């Protein structure tokens, strides 16, 4: 089954304790991205990756890191989480970023993170 | 700046038709997406419009006017399961898609 898998689904952590949210897709998609979703603000892009070893900042990258060592995996790293990073996080993948190709995004099931 | 506006909430009756509007002002435009998101779940793709006009897909249709910076999603024969948030998103080119805050649709019996 074609899917994007995120783990964990729920996480409660303390301020400053490093954490990683994993994301994996089995569709051989080139493009992957991370979003956070907050009430009234919609989905905001954190980081994206056009292909292996190619990543760039989205609109709200502060406090986050990513890596793309393999095409299927795109983990999100919070080196020192703070309470303002409490949010619902979604990983998404698309076949390609190139204009004119199918850019429909497939989303993971989300990770609800609480930082206390 | 980048701006996408859609109503916060709408209510409609089962069996009726509802139109959810979206206006946008973005620095670039390749196309416009509509996604559906049920509470607590991931967004799922509904449509992608590149050219002006109406595209129909079953009970759902999406319209785009590039010159007016305007789109709408039309849902016909509403069902209770259509209660969800509907997200308008602009493919701005430059590897970015910008999402509106979403419209929560309540379908009542």
XYZ file of N, CA and C in Angstrom:
675
model
N 0.846 -1.190 0.000
C 0.000 0.000 0.000
C 0.883 1.242 0.000
N 0.577 2.190 -0.910
C 1.325 3.436 -0.984
C 1.016 4.279 0.254
N 2.062 4.706 0.941
C 1.780 5.485 2.151
C 3.006 6.259 2.623
N 2.695 7.228 3.475
C 3.703 7.984 4.200
C 3.505 7.652 5.677
N 4.561 7.208 6.310
C 4.471 6.746 7.687
C 5.293 7.636 8.598
N 4.641 8.166 9.617
C 5.303 8.994 10.626
C 5.294 8.274 11.957
N 6.350 8.494 12.712
C 6.387 7.997 14.081
C 7.185 8.937 14.962
N 6.740 9.129 16.223
C 5.524 8.541 16.806
C 4.281 9.334 16.416
N 3.108 8.822 16.737
C 1.866 9.550 16.505
C 1.637 10.598 17.588
N 2.032 10.273 18.794
C 1.862 11.195 19.924
C 3.164 11.223 20.716
N 3.533 12.414 21.190
C 4.762 12.539 21.969
C 4.629 13.704 22.930
N 4.907 13.420 24.200
C 5.004 14.462 25.212
C 6.442 14.461 25.698
N 7.078 15.624 25.674
C 8.474 15.699 26.062
C 8.706 16.954 26.904
N 9.900 17.070 27.429
C 10.241 18.229 28.249
C 11.116 19.181 27.465
N 11.079 20.425 27.853
C 11.891 21.448 27.198
C 13.361 21.061 27.193
N 13.962 21.185 25.995
C 15.393 20.951 25.866
C 15.825 19.526 25.566
N 14.915 18.586 25.608
C 15.294 17.191 25.352
C 15.164 16.874 23.863
N 16.273 16.630 23.219
C 16.310 16.387 21.779
C 15.377 15.256 21.369
N 14.694 15.466 20.251
C 13.821 14.414 19.753
C 13.843 14.379 18.226
N 13.477 13.226 17.707
C 13.392 13.032 16.256
C 12.045 12.430 15.904
N 11.408 13.000 14.905
C 10.185 12.434 14.358
C 10.536 11.830 12.992
N 10.260 10.565 12.837
C 10.644 9.906 11.590
C 9.525 9.989 10.559
N 9.921 9.964 9.297
C 8.979 9.978 8.179
C 9.554 9.101 7.076
N 8.737 8.203 6.570
C 9.177 7.312 5.502
C 8.073 7.160 4.479
N 8.446 7.179 3.184
C 7.455 6.974 2.122
C 7.927 5.838 1.210
N 6.951 5.085 0.694
C 7.272 3.921 -0.128
C 6.850 4.104 -1.578
N 6.771 5.354 -2.039
C 6.286 5.643 -3.381
C 7.395 6.131 -4.312
N 8.634 6.116 -3.847
C 9.770 6.594 -4.638
C 9.614 8.068 -5.033
N 8.999 8.839 -4.149
C 8.788 10.255 -4.423
C 10.074 11.042 -4.242
N 10.253 12.043 -5.127
C 11.431 12.910 -5.021
C 11.286 13.932 -3.903
N 10.095 14.515 -3.814
C 9.893 15.701 -2.983
C 9.247 15.308 -1.667
N 9.840 15.796 -0.569
C 9.259 15.574 0.749
C 9.299 16.874 1.534
N 8.359 17.024 2.452
C 8.329 18.252 3.243
C 7.723 17.988 4.606
N 7.992 18.908 5.512
C 7.410 18.900 6.844
C 6.588 20.156 7.046
N 5.417 19.966 7.685
C 4.530 21.071 8.020
C 4.178 20.986 9.496
N 3.858 22.138 10.044
C 3.197 22.162 11.338
C 1.835 22.811 11.164
N 0.888 22.335 11.954
C -0.476 22.834 11.843
C -0.936 23.333 13.198
N -1.292 24.592 13.264
C -1.750 25.224 14.496
C -3.106 25.860 14.243
N -3.972 25.867 15.251
C -5.327 26.409 15.077
C -5.300 27.827 14.529
N -6.099 28.059 13.495
C -6.209 29.390 12.918
C -5.085 29.775 11.973
N -4.041 28.956 11.922
C -2.890 29.302 11.077
C -2.738 28.370 9.881
N -3.394 27.260 9.897
C -3.256 26.338 8.788
C -1.923 25.617 8.793
N -1.616 24.990 7.703
C -0.359 24.266 7.545
C 0.750 25.235 7.135
N 1.844 25.196 7.879
C 2.989 26.033 7.538
C 4.204 25.141 7.304
N 4.911 25.435 6.226
C 6.009 24.565 5.833
C 7.249 24.854 6.665
N 7.875 23.793 7.167
C 9.063 23.934 8.014
C 10.326 23.776 7.159
N 10.445 22.641 6.516
C 11.556 22.332 5.622
C 11.025 21.489 4.481
N 11.765 21.485 3.373
C 11.426 20.601 2.273
C 12.709 20.047 1.658
N 12.534 18.998 0.868
C 13.665 18.362 0.210
C 13.277 17.989 -1.212
N 14.078 18.416 -2.172
C 13.783 18.133 -3.578
C 14.300 16.752 -3.998
N 15.303 16.256 -3.265
C 15.834 14.932 -3.552
C 16.878 14.610 -2.488
N 17.524 13.479 -2.624
C 18.530 13.061 -1.636
C 19.606 14.140 -1.515
N 19.917 14.457 -0.264
C 20.959 15.425 0.078
C 20.647 16.859 -0.365
N 19.401 17.138 -0.750
C 19.011 18.498 -1.152
C 17.828 18.931 -0.283
N 18.092 19.855 0.642
C 17.027 20.340 1.522
C 17.066 21.857 1.569
N 15.952 22.466 1.971
C 15.921 23.911 2.105
C 14.846 24.311 3.103
N 14.977 25.546 3.602
C 14.063 26.056 4.614
C 12.720 26.405 4.006
N 11.683 26.145 4.783
C 10.358 26.613 4.441
C 10.089 27.943 5.108
N 8.868 28.140 5.553
C 8.484 29.429 6.139
C 8.770 29.545 7.631
N 8.855 28.423 8.341
C 9.063 28.461 9.793
C 10.136 27.459 10.211
N 11.387 27.628 9.775
C 12.414 26.618 10.036
C 13.107 26.707 11.391
N 12.918 27.835 12.116
C 13.697 28.052 13.332
C 13.408 26.968 14.363
N 14.482 26.380 14.883
C 14.364 25.359 15.923
C 14.250 23.944 15.389
N 14.343 23.788 14.088
C 14.200 22.465 13.465
C 15.400 22.165 12.566
N 15.671 20.885 12.405
C 16.659 20.407 11.440
C 16.065 19.227 10.704
N 16.583 18.988 9.502
C 16.162 17.816 8.726
C 17.383 17.218 8.058
N 17.210 16.012 7.549
C 18.237 15.393 6.713
C 17.555 14.505 5.692
N 18.225 14.276 4.552
C 17.667 13.393 3.523
C 18.817 12.553 2.967
N 19.171 11.531 3.713
C 20.268 10.658 3.322
C 19.796 9.563 2.366
N 18.529 9.227 2.469
C 17.939 8.230 1.575
C 16.672 8.833 1.006
N 16.283 8.355 -0.178
C 15.119 8.930 -0.836
C 13.856 8.726 -0.017
N 13.726 7.606 0.672
C 12.469 7.280 1.346
C 12.302 7.960 2.702
N 13.390 8.398 3.328
C 13.310 8.889 4.707
C 13.608 10.378 4.822
N 12.867 11.040 5.679
C 13.045 12.490 5.861
C 12.720 12.835 7.311
N 13.637 12.571 8.243
C 13.364 12.822 9.656
C 13.403 14.308 10.012
N 12.592 14.662 10.989
C 12.553 16.018 11.532
C 13.173 15.978 12.925
N 14.150 16.847 13.157
C 14.892 16.842 14.410
C 14.652 18.156 15.143
N 14.287 18.031 16.422
C 14.201 19.191 17.297
C 15.330 19.059 18.303
N 16.375 19.869 18.132
C 17.573 19.745 18.965
C 17.281 20.135 20.421
N 16.520 21.193 20.607
C 16.206 21.663 21.955
C 14.758 22.182 21.945
N 13.806 21.272 22.048
C 12.396 21.668 21.919
C 11.984 22.698 22.965
N 11.081 23.576 22.550
C 10.522 24.565 23.460
C 8.994 24.482 23.385
N 8.299 25.012 24.400
C 6.834 24.919 24.413
C 6.163 25.489 23.162
N 6.771 26.486 22.510
C 6.133 27.047 21.309
C 6.236 26.116 20.102
N 6.875 24.983 20.271
C 6.904 23.968 19.217
C 5.838 22.887 19.448
N 5.038 23.080 20.462
C 3.873 22.224 20.641
C 2.935 22.428 19.461
N 2.643 21.363 18.741
C 1.879 21.489 17.498
C 1.568 20.109 16.945
N 0.807 20.111 15.865
C 0.549 18.894 15.087
C 1.443 18.954 13.851
N 2.251 17.928 13.666
C 3.225 17.925 12.580
C 2.832 16.900 11.523
N 2.984 17.306 10.269
C 2.714 16.413 9.145
C 3.917 16.352 8.221
N 4.241 15.143 7.825
C 5.193 14.908 6.761
C 4.399 14.659 5.484
N 4.928 15.107 4.347
C 4.235 14.906 3.079
C 5.246 14.582 1.994
N 4.806 13.830 0.998
C 5.672 13.556 -0.149
C 4.899 13.738 -1.440
N 5.634 14.115 -2.489
C 5.060 14.291 -3.827
C 5.984 13.641 -4.827
N 5.405 13.223 -5.948
C 6.202 12.556 -6.978
C 7.373 13.430 -7.391
N 7.099 14.725 -7.634
C 8.155 15.617 -8.090
C 7.788 17.046 -7.757
N 8.781 17.915 -7.729
C 8.529 19.331 -7.522
C 8.449 20.084 -8.835
N 8.746 19.415 -9.945
C 8.861 20.119 -11.221
C 7.492 20.536 -11.726
N 7.390 21.763 -12.194
C 6.146 22.297 -12.710
C 5.628 21.426 -13.846
N 4.357 21.168 -13.804
C 3.726 20.386 -14.866
C 3.625 18.918 -14.549
N 4.364 18.457 -13.582
C 4.241 17.051 -13.189
C 3.248 16.950 -12.041
N 2.924 15.763 -11.683
C 1.941 15.544 -10.630
C 2.531 15.953 -9.294
N 2.008 17.010 -8.714
C 2.569 17.485 -7.465
C 1.628 17.276 -6.286
N 0.620 16.436 -6.464
C -0.281 16.111 -5.356
C 0.529 15.599 -4.179
N 0.250 16.092 -3.004
C 0.968 15.669 -1.808
C 0.222 14.562 -1.076
N 0.976 13.576 -0.630
C 0.454 12.514 0.226
C 0.988 12.783 1.631
N 0.086 12.814 2.587
C 0.455 13.175 3.948
C 0.533 11.960 4.853
N 1.457 12.026 5.805
C 1.468 11.063 6.881
C 0.327 11.333 7.843
N 0.161 10.458 8.830
C -0.979 10.549 9.746
C -0.814 11.609 10.828
N 0.345 12.228 10.881
C 0.528 13.312 11.827
C 1.172 12.865 13.134
N 1.900 13.799 13.738
C 2.507 13.591 15.052
C 2.085 14.748 15.936
N 1.375 14.408 17.002
C 0.955 15.458 17.933
C 2.011 15.565 19.016
N 2.736 16.689 18.998
C 3.846 16.908 19.929
C 3.450 17.933 20.983
N 3.707 17.584 22.228
C 3.523 18.512 23.344
C 4.855 18.668 24.050
N 5.299 19.917 24.191
C 6.542 20.210 24.902
C 6.192 20.954 26.186
N 6.560 20.369 27.319
C 6.194 20.983 28.608
C 7.435 21.544 29.323
N 3.667 40.127 -0.219
C 3.457 39.058 0.732
C 2.586 37.972 0.154
N 2.443 36.925 0.898
C 1.644 35.772 0.493
C 0.384 35.757 1.361
N -0.768 35.641 0.735
C -2.016 35.652 1.479
C -3.044 34.750 0.810
N -3.623 33.876 1.607
C -4.706 33.022 1.124
C -5.854 33.142 2.117
N -7.031 33.528 1.628
C -8.181 33.743 2.497
C -9.309 32.783 2.143
N -9.874 32.202 3.175
C -11.064 31.369 3.036
C -11.868 31.518 4.308
N -13.194 31.312 4.229
C -14.014 31.473 5.434
C -13.605 30.474 6.497
N -13.765 30.868 7.746
C -13.357 30.014 8.852
C -14.287 28.824 9.014
N -15.576 29.088 8.956
C -16.559 28.036 9.163
C -17.750 28.218 8.233
N -18.376 27.106 7.874
C -19.622 27.129 7.122
C -20.499 25.989 7.623
N -21.796 26.190 7.521
C -22.756 25.154 7.892
C -23.719 24.939 6.732
N -24.013 23.698 6.428
C -24.946 23.388 5.345
C -25.748 22.149 5.734
N -26.804 21.923 4.984
C -27.735 20.836 5.287
C -27.464 19.642 4.396
N -27.632 18.479 4.945
C -27.474 17.239 4.186
C -28.309 17.289 2.910
N -27.699 16.904 1.786
C -28.399 16.897 0.514
C -28.285 18.193 -0.260
N -27.824 19.243 0.387
C -27.722 20.557 -0.251
C -26.400 20.694 -1.013
N -26.212 21.900 -1.569
C -24.982 22.256 -2.269
C -24.289 23.362 -1.467
N -22.968 23.287 -1.373
C -22.238 24.336 -0.663
C -21.025 24.734 -1.506
N -20.718 26.024 -1.484
C -19.569 26.554 -2.208
C -18.603 27.175 -1.216
N -17.368 26.727 -1.234
C -16.339 27.247 -0.342
C -15.376 28.077 -1.191
N -15.277 29.343 -0.855
C -14.463 30.265 -1.643
C -13.044 30.390 -1.103
N -12.147 30.742 -2.012
C -10.744 30.959 -1.644
C -10.188 32.069 -2.528
N -9.634 33.086 -1.916
C -8.947 34.123 -2.675
C -7.483 34.123 -2.275
N -6.633 34.451 -3.223
C -5.202 34.364 -2.956
C -4.452 35.527 -3.587
N -3.378 35.891 -2.901
C -2.398 36.831 -3.445
C -1.040 36.249 -3.119
N -0.350 35.765 -4.133
C 0.938 35.119 -3.905
C 1.953 35.643 -4.914
N 3.220 35.491 -4.580
C 4.279 36.013 -5.440
C 4.443 35.185 -6.704
N 4.003 33.959 -6.673
C 4.056 33.101 -7.846
C 2.830 32.207 -7.876
N 2.502 31.677 -9.032
C 1.326 30.798 -9.119
C 1.527 29.780 -10.227
N 1.527 28.493 -9.827
C 1.533 27.410 -10.804
C 0.190 26.715 -10.856
N -0.481 26.657 -9.725
C -1.760 25.967 -9.662
C -2.328 26.037 -8.261
N -3.577 25.552 -8.110
C -4.243 25.638 -6.816
C -4.808 24.283 -6.438
N -4.524 23.900 -5.193
C -4.995 22.626 -4.654
C -6.191 22.845 -3.726
N -7.012 21.814 -3.639
C -7.967 21.669 -2.546
C -7.715 20.319 -1.884
N -7.657 20.371 -0.547
C -7.509 19.164 0.248
C -8.662 19.086 1.244
N -9.020 17.864 1.610
C -10.008 17.625 2.661
C -9.286 17.072 3.879
N -9.660 17.551 5.052
C -9.048 17.051 6.275
C -10.123 16.811 7.336
N -10.354 15.547 7.670
C -11.240 15.232 8.781
C -10.485 15.444 10.086
N -11.247 15.741 11.135
C -10.664 16.079 12.423
C -9.700 14.989 12.891
N -8.477 15.397 13.216
C -7.494 14.468 13.740
C -6.824 13.593 12.693
N -7.118 13.865 11.424
C -6.553 13.028 10.369
C -5.672 13.844 9.424
N -5.031 13.148 8.498
C -4.179 13.811 7.524
C -5.017 14.421 6.403
N -4.538 15.501 5.805
C -5.205 16.027 4.609
C -5.144 15.021 3.472
N -6.204 14.996 2.673
C -6.205 14.152 1.472
C -6.557 15.007 0.263
N -5.931 14.688 -0.849
C -6.049 15.468 -2.071
C -7.450 15.384 -2.664
N -7.983 16.546 -3.077
C -9.254 16.583 -3.792
C -9.071 17.003 -5.247
N -8.342 18.111 -5.460
C -8.247 18.631 -6.826
C -7.027 19.527 -6.974
N -6.643 19.717 -8.241
C -5.552 20.619 -8.575
C -5.920 21.318 -9.867
N -6.093 22.639 -9.803
C -6.456 23.428 -10.980
C -5.260 24.254 -11.451
N -4.985 24.165 -12.724
C -3.924 24.968 -13.328
C -4.520 26.029 -14.261
N -5.517 25.618 -15.021
C -6.145 26.509 -15.994
C -7.460 27.052 -15.461
N -7.880 28.182 -16.000
C -9.168 28.770 -15.628
C -10.303 27.814 -15.993
N -11.331 27.844 -15.160
C -12.511 27.063 -15.480
C -12.877 26.100 -14.380
N -13.906 25.327 -14.679
C -14.476 24.393 -13.720
C -14.033 22.976 -14.048
N -13.582 22.259 -13.030
C -13.251 20.845 -13.190
C -14.144 20.042 -12.259
N -14.825 19.063 -12.828
C -15.778 18.284 -12.040
C -15.229 16.893 -11.790
N -15.441 16.455 -10.539
C -14.979 15.126 -10.155
C -16.013 14.553 -9.201
N -16.997 13.885 -9.776
C -18.059 13.310 -8.959
C -18.890 14.392 -8.294
N -19.050 14.308 -6.974
C -19.860 15.304 -6.259
C -19.091 16.599 -6.029
N -17.780 16.551 -6.252
C -16.946 17.721 -5.980
C -16.512 18.365 -7.299
N -16.541 19.703 -7.316
C -16.039 20.453 -8.468
C -15.162 21.570 -7.940
N -14.182 21.968 -8.736
C -13.326 23.087 -8.335
C -13.193 24.042 -9.500
N -13.244 25.332 -9.166
C -13.207 26.399 -10.159
C -12.008 27.290 -9.895
N -11.410 27.782 -10.966
C -10.275 28.693 -10.829
C -10.405 29.864 -11.791
N -10.118 31.065 -11.280
C -9.943 32.251 -12.119
C -8.596 32.857 -11.750
N -7.619 32.671 -12.591
C -6.261 33.157 -12.307
C -6.225 34.688 -12.312
N -6.966 35.312 -13.205
C -6.936 36.775 -13.301
C -7.536 37.423 -12.058
N -8.480 36.739 -11.414
C -9.117 37.295 -10.223
C -8.492 36.773 -8.935
N -7.576 35.846 -9.018
C -7.001 35.278 -7.807
C -8.058 34.596 -6.954
N -8.877 33.790 -7.595
C -10.082 33.272 -6.941
C -10.331 31.824 -7.341
N -10.748 31.051 -6.345
C -11.123 29.669 -6.593
C -12.306 29.334 -5.695
N -13.066 28.343 -6.080
C -14.052 27.789 -5.160
C -14.137 26.284 -5.317
N -14.552 25.656 -4.231
C -14.822 24.220 -4.207
C -16.327 24.062 -4.025
N -16.935 23.306 -4.904
C -18.383 23.098 -4.874
C -18.669 21.658 -4.481
N -19.432 21.485 -3.428
C -19.797 20.154 -2.982
C -21.300 19.982 -3.166
N -21.679 18.965 -3.921
C -23.094 18.712 -4.197
C -23.572 17.528 -3.376
N -24.898 17.441 -3.224
C -25.520 16.295 -2.531
C -24.774 15.989 -1.230
N -24.687 16.994 -0.398
C -23.903 16.883 0.814
C -24.297 15.674 1.651
N -23.261 15.036 2.200
C -23.458 13.910 3.108
C -22.812 14.247 4.440
N -23.254 13.562 5.486
C -22.721 13.839 6.823
C -21.201 13.644 6.844
N -20.717 12.682 6.067
C -19.278 12.411 6.061
C -18.463 13.537 5.418
N -19.138 14.499 4.786
C -18.439 15.640 4.207
C -18.068 16.682 5.269
N -18.549 16.494 6.484
C -18.147 17.383 7.579
C -16.648 17.225 7.797
N -15.909 18.301 7.537
C -14.448 18.255 7.565
C -13.943 19.672 7.342
N -12.633 19.822 7.408
C -12.014 21.080 6.990
C -11.558 20.951 5.554
N -11.685 22.054 4.813
C -11.271 22.083 3.409
C -10.178 23.130 3.255
N -9.049 22.673 2.774
C -7.852 23.502 2.716
C -7.579 23.929 1.285
N -7.469 25.212 1.088
C -7.065 25.785 -0.195
C -5.556 25.993 -0.122
N -4.839 25.646 -1.173
C -3.379 25.764 -1.153
C -2.878 26.165 -2.534
N -1.924 27.072 -2.561
C -1.377 27.564 -3.824
C 0.020 26.993 -4.045
N 0.200 26.392 -5.191
C 1.527 25.963 -5.649
C 2.187 27.214 -6.229
N 3.135 27.776 -5.474
C 3.714 29.061 -5.881
C 4.907 28.893 -6.815
N 5.263 27.647 -7.110
C 6.514 27.431 -7.821
C 7.639 27.599 -6.812
N 8.864 27.441 -7.184
C 9.946 27.587 -6.222
C 9.864 26.566 -5.115
N 9.302 25.418 -5.401
C 9.248 24.270 -4.490
C 8.291 24.454 -3.323
N 7.480 25.493 -3.320
C 6.652 25.756 -2.143
C 5.169 25.697 -2.460
N 4.435 25.145 -1.503
C 2.975 25.217 -1.522
C 2.544 25.935 -0.266
N 1.700 26.944 -0.407
C 1.240 27.724 0.741
C -0.231 27.414 0.976
N -0.546 27.106 2.230
C -1.903 26.707 2.601
C -2.657 27.863 3.258
N -3.952 27.933 2.981
C -4.839 28.770 3.754
C -5.131 28.111 5.097
N -5.818 28.838 5.964
C -6.097 28.329 7.311
C -7.172 27.247 7.314
N -7.894 27.113 6.199
C -8.902 26.060 6.118
C -10.289 26.547 6.467
N -11.287 25.884 5.904
C -12.699 26.166 6.192
C -13.308 24.930 6.819
N -13.830 25.073 8.033
C -14.510 23.952 8.682
C -15.952 23.908 8.220
N -16.326 22.824 7.621
C -17.691 22.639 7.121
C -18.446 21.703 8.051
N -19.583 22.169 8.531
C -20.477 21.347 9.343
C -21.692 20.995 8.504
N -21.974 19.723 8.359
C -23.157 19.271 7.638
C -24.166 18.783 8.676
N -25.351 19.388 8.657
C -26.382 19.016 9.628
C -27.509 18.257 8.938
N -28.145 17.421 9.709
C -29.234 16.589 9.172
C -30.491 17.415 8.926
